[in-house]
Short mmCIF file of C-alpha atoms in Angstrom, two decimals:
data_model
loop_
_atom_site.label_atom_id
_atom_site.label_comp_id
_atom_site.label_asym_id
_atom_site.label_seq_id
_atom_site.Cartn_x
_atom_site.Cartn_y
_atom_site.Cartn_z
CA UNK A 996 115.03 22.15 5.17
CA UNK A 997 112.88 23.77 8.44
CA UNK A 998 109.91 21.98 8.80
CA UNK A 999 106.41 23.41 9.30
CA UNK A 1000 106.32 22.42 13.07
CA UNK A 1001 110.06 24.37 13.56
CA UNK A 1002 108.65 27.19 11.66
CA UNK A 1003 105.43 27.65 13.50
CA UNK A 1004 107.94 26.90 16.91
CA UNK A 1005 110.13 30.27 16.07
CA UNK A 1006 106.71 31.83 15.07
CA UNK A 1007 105.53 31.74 18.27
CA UNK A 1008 108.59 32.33 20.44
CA UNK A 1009 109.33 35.63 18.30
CA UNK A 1010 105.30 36.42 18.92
CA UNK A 1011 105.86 35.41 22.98
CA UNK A 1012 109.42 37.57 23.05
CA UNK A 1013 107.10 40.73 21.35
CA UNK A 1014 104.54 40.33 24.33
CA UNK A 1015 106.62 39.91 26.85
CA UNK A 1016 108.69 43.13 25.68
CA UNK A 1017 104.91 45.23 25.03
CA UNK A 1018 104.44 44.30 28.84
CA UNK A 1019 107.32 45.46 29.91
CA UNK A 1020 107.17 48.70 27.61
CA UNK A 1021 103.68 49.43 29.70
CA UNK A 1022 104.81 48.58 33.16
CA UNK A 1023 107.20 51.16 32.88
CA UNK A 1024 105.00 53.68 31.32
CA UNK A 1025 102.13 52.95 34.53
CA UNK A 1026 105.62 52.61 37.20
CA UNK A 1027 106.67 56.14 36.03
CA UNK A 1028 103.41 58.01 35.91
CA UNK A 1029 101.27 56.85 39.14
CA UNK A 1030 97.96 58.64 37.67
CA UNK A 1031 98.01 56.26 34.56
CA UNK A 1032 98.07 53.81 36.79
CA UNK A 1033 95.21 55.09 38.77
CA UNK A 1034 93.12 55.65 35.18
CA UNK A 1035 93.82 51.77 34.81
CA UNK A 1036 92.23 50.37 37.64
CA UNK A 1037 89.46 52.95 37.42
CA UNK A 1038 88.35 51.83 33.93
CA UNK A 1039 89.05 47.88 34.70
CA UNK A 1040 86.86 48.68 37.78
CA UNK A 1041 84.05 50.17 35.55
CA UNK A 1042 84.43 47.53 32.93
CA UNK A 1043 84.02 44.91 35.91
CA UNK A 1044 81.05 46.41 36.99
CA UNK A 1045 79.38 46.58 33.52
CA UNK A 1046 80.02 43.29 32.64
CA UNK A 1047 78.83 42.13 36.30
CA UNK A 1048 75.93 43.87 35.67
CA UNK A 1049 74.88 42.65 32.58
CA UNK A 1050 76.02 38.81 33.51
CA UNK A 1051 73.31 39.24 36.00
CA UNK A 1052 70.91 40.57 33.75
CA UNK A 1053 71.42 37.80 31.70
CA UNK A 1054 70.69 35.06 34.17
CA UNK A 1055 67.87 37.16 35.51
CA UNK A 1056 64.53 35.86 34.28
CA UNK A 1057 61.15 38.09 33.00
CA UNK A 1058 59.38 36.88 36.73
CA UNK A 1059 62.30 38.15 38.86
CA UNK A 1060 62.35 41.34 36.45
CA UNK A 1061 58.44 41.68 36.93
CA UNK A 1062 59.06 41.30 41.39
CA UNK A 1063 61.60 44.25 41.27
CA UNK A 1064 59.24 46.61 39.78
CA UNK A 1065 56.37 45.76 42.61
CA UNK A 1066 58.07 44.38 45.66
CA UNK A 1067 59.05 47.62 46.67
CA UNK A 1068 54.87 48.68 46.58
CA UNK A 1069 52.64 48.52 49.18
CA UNK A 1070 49.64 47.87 46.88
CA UNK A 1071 49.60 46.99 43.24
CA UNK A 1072 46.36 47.73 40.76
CA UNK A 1073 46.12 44.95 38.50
CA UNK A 1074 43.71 46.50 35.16
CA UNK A 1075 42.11 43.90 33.25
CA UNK A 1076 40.88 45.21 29.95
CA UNK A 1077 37.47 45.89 29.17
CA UNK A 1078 34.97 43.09 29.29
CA UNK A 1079 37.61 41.05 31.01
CA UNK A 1080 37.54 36.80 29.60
CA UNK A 1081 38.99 34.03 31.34
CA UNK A 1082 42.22 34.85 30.35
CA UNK A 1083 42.32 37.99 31.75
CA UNK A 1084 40.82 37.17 35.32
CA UNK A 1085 43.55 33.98 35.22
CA UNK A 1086 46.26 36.16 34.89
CA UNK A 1087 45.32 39.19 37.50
CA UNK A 1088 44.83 36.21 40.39
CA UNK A 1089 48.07 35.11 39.42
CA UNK A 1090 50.11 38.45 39.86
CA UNK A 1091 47.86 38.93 42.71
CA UNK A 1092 49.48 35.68 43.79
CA UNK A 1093 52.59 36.69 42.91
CA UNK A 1094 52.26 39.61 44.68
CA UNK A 1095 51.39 37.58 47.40
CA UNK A 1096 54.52 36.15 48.12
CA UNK A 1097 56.21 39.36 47.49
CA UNK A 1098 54.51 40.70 50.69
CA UNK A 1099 52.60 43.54 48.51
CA UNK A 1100 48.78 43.68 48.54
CA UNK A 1101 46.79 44.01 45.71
CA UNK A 1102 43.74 45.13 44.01
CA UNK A 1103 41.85 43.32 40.43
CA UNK A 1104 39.97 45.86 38.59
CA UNK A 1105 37.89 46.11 35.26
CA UNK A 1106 35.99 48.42 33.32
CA UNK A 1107 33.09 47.13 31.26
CA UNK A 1108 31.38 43.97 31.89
CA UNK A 1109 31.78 40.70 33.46
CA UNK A 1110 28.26 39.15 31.57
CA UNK A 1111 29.22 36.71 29.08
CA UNK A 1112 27.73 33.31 30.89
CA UNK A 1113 30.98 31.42 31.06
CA UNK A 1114 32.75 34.74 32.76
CA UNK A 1115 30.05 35.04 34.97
CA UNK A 1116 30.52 31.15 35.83
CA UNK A 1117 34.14 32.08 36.18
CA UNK A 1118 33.90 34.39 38.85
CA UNK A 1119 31.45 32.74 40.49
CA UNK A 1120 32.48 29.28 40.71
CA UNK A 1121 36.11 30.00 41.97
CA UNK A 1122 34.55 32.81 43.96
CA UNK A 1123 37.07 35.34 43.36
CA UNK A 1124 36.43 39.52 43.84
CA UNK A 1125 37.13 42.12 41.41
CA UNK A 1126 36.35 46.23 40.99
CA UNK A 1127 34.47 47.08 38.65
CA UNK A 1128 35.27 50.96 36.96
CA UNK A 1129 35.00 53.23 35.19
CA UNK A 1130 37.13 56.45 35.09
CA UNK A 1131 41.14 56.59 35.13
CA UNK A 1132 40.96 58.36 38.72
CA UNK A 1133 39.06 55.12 40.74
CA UNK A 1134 42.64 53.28 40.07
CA UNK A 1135 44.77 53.92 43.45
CA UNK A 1136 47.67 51.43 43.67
CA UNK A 1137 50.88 52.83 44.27
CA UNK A 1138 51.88 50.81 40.79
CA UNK A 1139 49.56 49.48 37.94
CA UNK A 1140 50.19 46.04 35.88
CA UNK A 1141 48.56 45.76 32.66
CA UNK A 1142 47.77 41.83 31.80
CA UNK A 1143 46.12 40.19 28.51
CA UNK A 1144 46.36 44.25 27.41
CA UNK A 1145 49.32 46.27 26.37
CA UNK A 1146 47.40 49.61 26.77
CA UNK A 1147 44.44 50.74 28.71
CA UNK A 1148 41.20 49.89 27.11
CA UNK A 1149 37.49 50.83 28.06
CA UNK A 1150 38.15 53.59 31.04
CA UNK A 1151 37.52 56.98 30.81
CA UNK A 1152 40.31 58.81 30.83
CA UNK A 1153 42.72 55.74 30.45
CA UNK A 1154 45.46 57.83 28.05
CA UNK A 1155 46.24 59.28 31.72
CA UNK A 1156 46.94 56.10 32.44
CA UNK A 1157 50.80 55.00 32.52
CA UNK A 1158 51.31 51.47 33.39
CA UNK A 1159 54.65 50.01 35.29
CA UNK A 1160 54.46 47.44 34.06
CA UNK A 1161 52.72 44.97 31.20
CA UNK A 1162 52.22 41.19 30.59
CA UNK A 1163 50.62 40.47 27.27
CA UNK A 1164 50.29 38.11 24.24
CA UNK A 1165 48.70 40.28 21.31
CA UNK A 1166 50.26 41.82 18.89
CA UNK A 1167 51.09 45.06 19.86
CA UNK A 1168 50.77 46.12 15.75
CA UNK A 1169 53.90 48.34 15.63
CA UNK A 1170 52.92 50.23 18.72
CA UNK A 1171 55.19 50.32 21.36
CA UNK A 1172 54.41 50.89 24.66
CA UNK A 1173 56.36 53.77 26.60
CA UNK A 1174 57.73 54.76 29.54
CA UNK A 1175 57.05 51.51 31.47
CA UNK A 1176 59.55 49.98 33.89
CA UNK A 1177 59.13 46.00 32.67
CA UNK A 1178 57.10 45.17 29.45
CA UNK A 1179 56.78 41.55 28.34
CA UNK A 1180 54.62 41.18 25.35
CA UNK A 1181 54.90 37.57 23.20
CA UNK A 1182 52.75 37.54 20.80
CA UNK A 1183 53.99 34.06 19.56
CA UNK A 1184 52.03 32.69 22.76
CA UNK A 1185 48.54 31.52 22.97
CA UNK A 1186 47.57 32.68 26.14
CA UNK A 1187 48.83 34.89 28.67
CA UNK A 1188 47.49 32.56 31.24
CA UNK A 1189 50.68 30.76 30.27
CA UNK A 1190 53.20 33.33 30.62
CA UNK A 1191 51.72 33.89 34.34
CA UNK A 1192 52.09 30.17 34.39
CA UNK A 1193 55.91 30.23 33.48
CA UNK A 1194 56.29 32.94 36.28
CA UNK A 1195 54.47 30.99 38.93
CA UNK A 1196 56.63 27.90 38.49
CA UNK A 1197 59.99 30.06 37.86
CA UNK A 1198 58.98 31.55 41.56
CA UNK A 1199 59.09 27.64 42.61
CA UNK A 1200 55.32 28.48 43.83
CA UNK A 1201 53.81 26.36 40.82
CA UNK A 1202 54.75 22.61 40.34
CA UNK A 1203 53.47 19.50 38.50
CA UNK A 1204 53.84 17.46 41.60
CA UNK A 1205 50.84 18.60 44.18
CA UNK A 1206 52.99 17.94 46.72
CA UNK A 1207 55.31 21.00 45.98
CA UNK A 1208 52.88 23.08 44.94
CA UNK A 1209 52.02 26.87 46.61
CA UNK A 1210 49.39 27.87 44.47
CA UNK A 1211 45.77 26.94 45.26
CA UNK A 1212 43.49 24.68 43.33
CA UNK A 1213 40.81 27.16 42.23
CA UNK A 1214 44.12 29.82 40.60
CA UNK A 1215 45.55 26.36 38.78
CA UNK A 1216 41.76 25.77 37.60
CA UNK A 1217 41.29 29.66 36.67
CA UNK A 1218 44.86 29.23 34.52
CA UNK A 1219 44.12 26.39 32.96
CA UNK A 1220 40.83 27.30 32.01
CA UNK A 1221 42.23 30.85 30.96
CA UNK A 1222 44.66 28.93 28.31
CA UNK A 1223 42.07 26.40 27.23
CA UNK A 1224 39.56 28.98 26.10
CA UNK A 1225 42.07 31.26 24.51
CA UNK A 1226 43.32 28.65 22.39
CA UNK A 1227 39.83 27.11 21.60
CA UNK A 1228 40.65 23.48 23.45
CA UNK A 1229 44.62 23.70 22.58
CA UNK A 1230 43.68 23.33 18.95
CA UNK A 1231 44.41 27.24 17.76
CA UNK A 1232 47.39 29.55 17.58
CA UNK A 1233 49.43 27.29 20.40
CA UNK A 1234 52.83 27.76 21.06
CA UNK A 1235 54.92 24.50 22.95
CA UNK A 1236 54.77 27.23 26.63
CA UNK A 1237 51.15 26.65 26.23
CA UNK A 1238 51.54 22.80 26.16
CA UNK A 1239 53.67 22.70 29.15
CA UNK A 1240 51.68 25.03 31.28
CA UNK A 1241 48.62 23.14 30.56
CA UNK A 1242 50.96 19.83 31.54
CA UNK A 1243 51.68 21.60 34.58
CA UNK A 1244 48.87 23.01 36.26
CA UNK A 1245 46.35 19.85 34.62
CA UNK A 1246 47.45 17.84 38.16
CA UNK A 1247 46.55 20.59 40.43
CA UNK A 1248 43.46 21.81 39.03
CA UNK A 1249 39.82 21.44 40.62
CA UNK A 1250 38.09 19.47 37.70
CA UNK A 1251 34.11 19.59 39.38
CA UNK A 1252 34.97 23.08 39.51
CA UNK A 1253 36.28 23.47 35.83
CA UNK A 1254 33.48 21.68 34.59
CA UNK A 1255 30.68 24.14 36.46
CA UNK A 1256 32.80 26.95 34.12
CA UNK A 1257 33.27 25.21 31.16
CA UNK A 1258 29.52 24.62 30.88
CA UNK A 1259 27.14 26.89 32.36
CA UNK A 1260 23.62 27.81 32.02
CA UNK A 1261 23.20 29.92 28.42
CA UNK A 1262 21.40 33.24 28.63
CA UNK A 1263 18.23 33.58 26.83
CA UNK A 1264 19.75 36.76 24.91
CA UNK A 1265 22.72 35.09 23.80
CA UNK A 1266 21.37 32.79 22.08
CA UNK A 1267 19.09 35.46 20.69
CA UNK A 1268 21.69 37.03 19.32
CA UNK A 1269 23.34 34.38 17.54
CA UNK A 1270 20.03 33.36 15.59
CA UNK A 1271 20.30 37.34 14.69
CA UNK A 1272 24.23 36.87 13.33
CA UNK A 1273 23.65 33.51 11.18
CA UNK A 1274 20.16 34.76 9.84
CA UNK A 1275 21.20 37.96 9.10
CA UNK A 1276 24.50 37.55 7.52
CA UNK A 1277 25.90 39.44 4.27
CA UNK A 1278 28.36 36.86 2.88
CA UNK A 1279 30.80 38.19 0.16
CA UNK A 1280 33.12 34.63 -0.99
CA UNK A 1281 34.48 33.15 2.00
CA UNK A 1282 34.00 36.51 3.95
CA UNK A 1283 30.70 37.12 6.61
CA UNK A 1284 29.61 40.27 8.82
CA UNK A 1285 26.95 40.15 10.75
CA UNK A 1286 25.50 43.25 11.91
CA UNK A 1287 23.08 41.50 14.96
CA UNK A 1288 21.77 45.55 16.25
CA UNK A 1289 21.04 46.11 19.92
CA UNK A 1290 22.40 43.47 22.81
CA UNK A 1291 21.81 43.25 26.28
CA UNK A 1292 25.24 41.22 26.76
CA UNK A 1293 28.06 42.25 25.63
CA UNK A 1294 29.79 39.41 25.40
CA UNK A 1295 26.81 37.40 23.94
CA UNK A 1296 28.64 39.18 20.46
CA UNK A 1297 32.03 37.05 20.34
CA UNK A 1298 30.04 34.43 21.30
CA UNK A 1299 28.26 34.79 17.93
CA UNK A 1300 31.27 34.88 15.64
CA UNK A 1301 32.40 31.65 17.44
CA UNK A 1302 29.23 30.01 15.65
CA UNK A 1303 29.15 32.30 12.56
CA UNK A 1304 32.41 31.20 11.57
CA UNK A 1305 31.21 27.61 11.94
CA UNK A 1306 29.32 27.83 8.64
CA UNK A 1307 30.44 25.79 6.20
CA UNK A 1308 32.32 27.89 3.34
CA UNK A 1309 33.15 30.97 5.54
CA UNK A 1310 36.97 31.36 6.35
CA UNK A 1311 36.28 34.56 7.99
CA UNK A 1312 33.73 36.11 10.04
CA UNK A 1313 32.89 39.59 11.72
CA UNK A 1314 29.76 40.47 14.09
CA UNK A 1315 29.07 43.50 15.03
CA UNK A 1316 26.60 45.03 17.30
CA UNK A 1317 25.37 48.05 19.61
CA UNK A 1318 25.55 48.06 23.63
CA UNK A 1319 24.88 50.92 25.50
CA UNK A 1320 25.54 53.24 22.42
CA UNK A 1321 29.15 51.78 22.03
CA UNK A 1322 30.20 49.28 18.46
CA UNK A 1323 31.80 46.20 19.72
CA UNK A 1324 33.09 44.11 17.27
CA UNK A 1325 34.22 40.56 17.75
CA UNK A 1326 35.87 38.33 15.14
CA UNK A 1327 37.21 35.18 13.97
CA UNK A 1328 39.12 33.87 10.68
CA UNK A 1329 40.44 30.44 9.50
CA UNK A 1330 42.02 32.02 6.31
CA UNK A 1331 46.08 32.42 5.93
CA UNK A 1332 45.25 35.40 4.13
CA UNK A 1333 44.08 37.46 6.86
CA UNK A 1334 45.54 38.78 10.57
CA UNK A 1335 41.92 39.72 11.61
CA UNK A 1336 43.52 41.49 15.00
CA UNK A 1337 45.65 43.96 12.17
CA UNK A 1338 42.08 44.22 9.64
CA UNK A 1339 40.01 45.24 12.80
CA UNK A 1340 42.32 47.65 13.96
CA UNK A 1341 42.52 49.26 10.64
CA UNK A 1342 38.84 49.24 10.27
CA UNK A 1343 38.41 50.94 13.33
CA UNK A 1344 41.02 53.67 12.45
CA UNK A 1345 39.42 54.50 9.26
CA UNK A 1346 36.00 55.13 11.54
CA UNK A 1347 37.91 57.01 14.54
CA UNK A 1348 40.68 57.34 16.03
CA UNK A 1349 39.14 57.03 19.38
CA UNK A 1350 38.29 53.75 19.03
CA UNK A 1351 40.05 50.59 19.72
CA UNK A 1352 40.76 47.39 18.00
CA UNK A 1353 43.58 44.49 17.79
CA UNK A 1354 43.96 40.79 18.91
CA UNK A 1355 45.51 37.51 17.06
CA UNK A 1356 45.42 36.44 13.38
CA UNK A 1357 42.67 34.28 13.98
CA UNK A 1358 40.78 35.88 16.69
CA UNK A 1359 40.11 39.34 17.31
CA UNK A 1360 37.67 42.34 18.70
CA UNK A 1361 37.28 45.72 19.06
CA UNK A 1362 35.17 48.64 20.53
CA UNK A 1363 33.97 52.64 18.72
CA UNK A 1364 32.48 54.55 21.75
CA UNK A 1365 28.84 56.14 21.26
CA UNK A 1366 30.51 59.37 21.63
CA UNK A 1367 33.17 58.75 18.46
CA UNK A 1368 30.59 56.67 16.61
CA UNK A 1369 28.33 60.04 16.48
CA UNK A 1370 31.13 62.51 15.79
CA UNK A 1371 31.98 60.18 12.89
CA UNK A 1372 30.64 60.63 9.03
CA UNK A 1373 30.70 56.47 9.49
CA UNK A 1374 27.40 54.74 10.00
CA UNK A 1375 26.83 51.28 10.79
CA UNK A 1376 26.08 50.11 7.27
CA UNK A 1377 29.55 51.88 6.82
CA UNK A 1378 31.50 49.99 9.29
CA UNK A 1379 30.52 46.56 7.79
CA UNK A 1380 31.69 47.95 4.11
CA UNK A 1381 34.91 48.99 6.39
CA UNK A 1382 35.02 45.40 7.57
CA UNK A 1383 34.70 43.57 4.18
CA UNK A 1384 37.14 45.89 2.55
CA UNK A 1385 40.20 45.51 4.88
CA UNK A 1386 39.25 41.35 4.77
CA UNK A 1387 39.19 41.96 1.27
CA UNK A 1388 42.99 43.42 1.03
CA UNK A 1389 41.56 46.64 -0.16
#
């Protein structure tokens, strides 16, 4: 009787005889007819090349992507969005950096504000220079990079605007961003400080060691303090990239320095404002909106929700108020039930389309211009209705 070895043996020398005669059959096919031979090393040429190609796009990383699209550039425009937070400034000093080292010059703008006291501190402490503007046209680098933003928000104009590329963390809510040359949006992260982070030390420029590191003390500060704030004290919405930039830069940071931002002097009208949110809230269940009326700052509204939200028994929390004619809305939510970046946005919509809203599940803001907000059959009583409805599921 064969055995199962012998018959898997004759197996495979009948399967070995059929290749060997196959090989044969289509040497003599390419030895007789010299252009089929020709078409053969054409297409293993091309298939060579693709697979070369996308071997090294593999092994490419998002930072070396991100160089190729401005290393060619003489000057860069790095747009902040409007009202620009720590995050924001972090992250344009560190392409700045990065462009740096690329040999390309660069130039931070903003439209809005810088006025919320621990921006101000921010800019002042580390002593770093930015643009302020306010139409499409004042933006003159030969490329623009988006960062903490995935479109342009707060200039005039800034649909003209067609970004090369864009480094963000929101939730782009099922838009998608067009015709841009490198896009990397991860909403899973806390911070785009530490996406910046990841480039920096994938460019060897940023290291835990102080030694080896080619970054200065006040951009590892600004990082650091950009991640920190977005993540309320690594407590909210932090990913494990957040952990390890914070482990990475903590060594290299300027601490008197982070300190002078982390606490600096409050402005009068701020706190105004937040006595306005907590005494004036309308509380539905766990839900609060707080229309606080006219501001001087800003940025003295988000700083209200942070405390609104504080109240005991509120899950979610919405203030809303009028600067310079324009809505600005600024929110935050402890409730599973709710992405307050997707029920802003969808408020918004439902007032105008010209106005602007989006952010994370837990913390989120938005803006109506004075010019929709009067074309619109919304008023402010409205809005807050708006608000409570989309909280509400409805």
């Amino acid at each position: 009787m064969t055995t199962l070895t012998e018959s898997v043996g004759v197996l495979q020398q009948n399967m070995g005889n059929k290749v060997i005669q196959y090989s044969e059959y289509l040497y003599g096919i390419v030895e007789s007819n010299p252009l089929i031979s020709v078409v053969a090393g054409l297409l293993l040429f091309v298939a060579g090349a693709v697979t070369t190609h996308y071997v090294v796009r593999f092994l490419e990383s998002e930072s070396d992507r991100f160089i190729q699209v401005i290393e060619d550039c003489d000057k860069i425009t790095v747009l902040m969005h409007n009202n620009p937070d720590p995050d924001a400034m972090a992250c344009a000093l560190a392409v700045d950096r990065l462009a740096q080292e690329s040999g390309v010059s660069s130039e931070i703008v903003y439209p809005g504000r810088i006025a919320h006291d621990e921006n101000r501190a921010f800019r002042a402490v580390l002593n770093v220079d930015f643009k302020q503007i306010d139409h499409a046209r004042e933006i003159n680098g030969d490329k623009v990079v988006l960062v903490d933003q995935f479109e342009p928000r707060g200039v005039e104009d800034g649909e003209t605007i067609v970004p090369n590329a864009v480094i963000d963390h929101h939730d782009p809510n099922g838009r998608d961003p067009d015709n841009i040359e490198f896009c990397d949006i991860r909403p899973e992260i806390g911070a785009c400080s530490s996406i910046l982070s990841d480039y920096l030390e994938d460019q060897d420029l940023l290291d835990s060691n102080p030694e080896n590191n080619s970054i200065s003390d006040e951009l590892a500060t600004a990082l650091y303090h950009g991640i920190k704030s977005d993540t309320d004290d690594i407590s909210q919405s932090v990913s494990s990239l957040d952990f390890e930039s914070v482990n990475q830069l903590y060594k290299n940071i300027d601490e008197e320095k982070l300190y002078r931002i982390s606490n600096p002097k409050v402005d009068g009208n701020s706190l105004e404002t937040k006595a306005r949110a907590i005494m004036g809230r309308d509380v539905r269940g766990p839900f609060a909106v707080s229309d606080v009326g006219d501001v001087q700052n800003t940025d003295s509204i988000p700083q209200a929700a942070d405390e609104l939200i504080r109240l005991e028994g509120i899950s979610a929390a919405v203030v809303i108020g009028l600067c310079n004619g324009n809505i600005r809305l600024s929110g935050r939510a402890y409730d599973d039930r709710i992405h307050l970046g997707q029920a802003l946005q969808r408020a918004v919509e439902e007032v105008t389309p010209r106005g602007g809203a989006g952010g994370h599940a837990d913390m989120a803001g938005g803006e109506i211009p004075k010019e929709a907000l009067e074309d619109s059959k919304y008023s402010r009583s409205d809005i807050v209705e708006e608000i409570f409805d989309v909280m509400d599921g409805r």
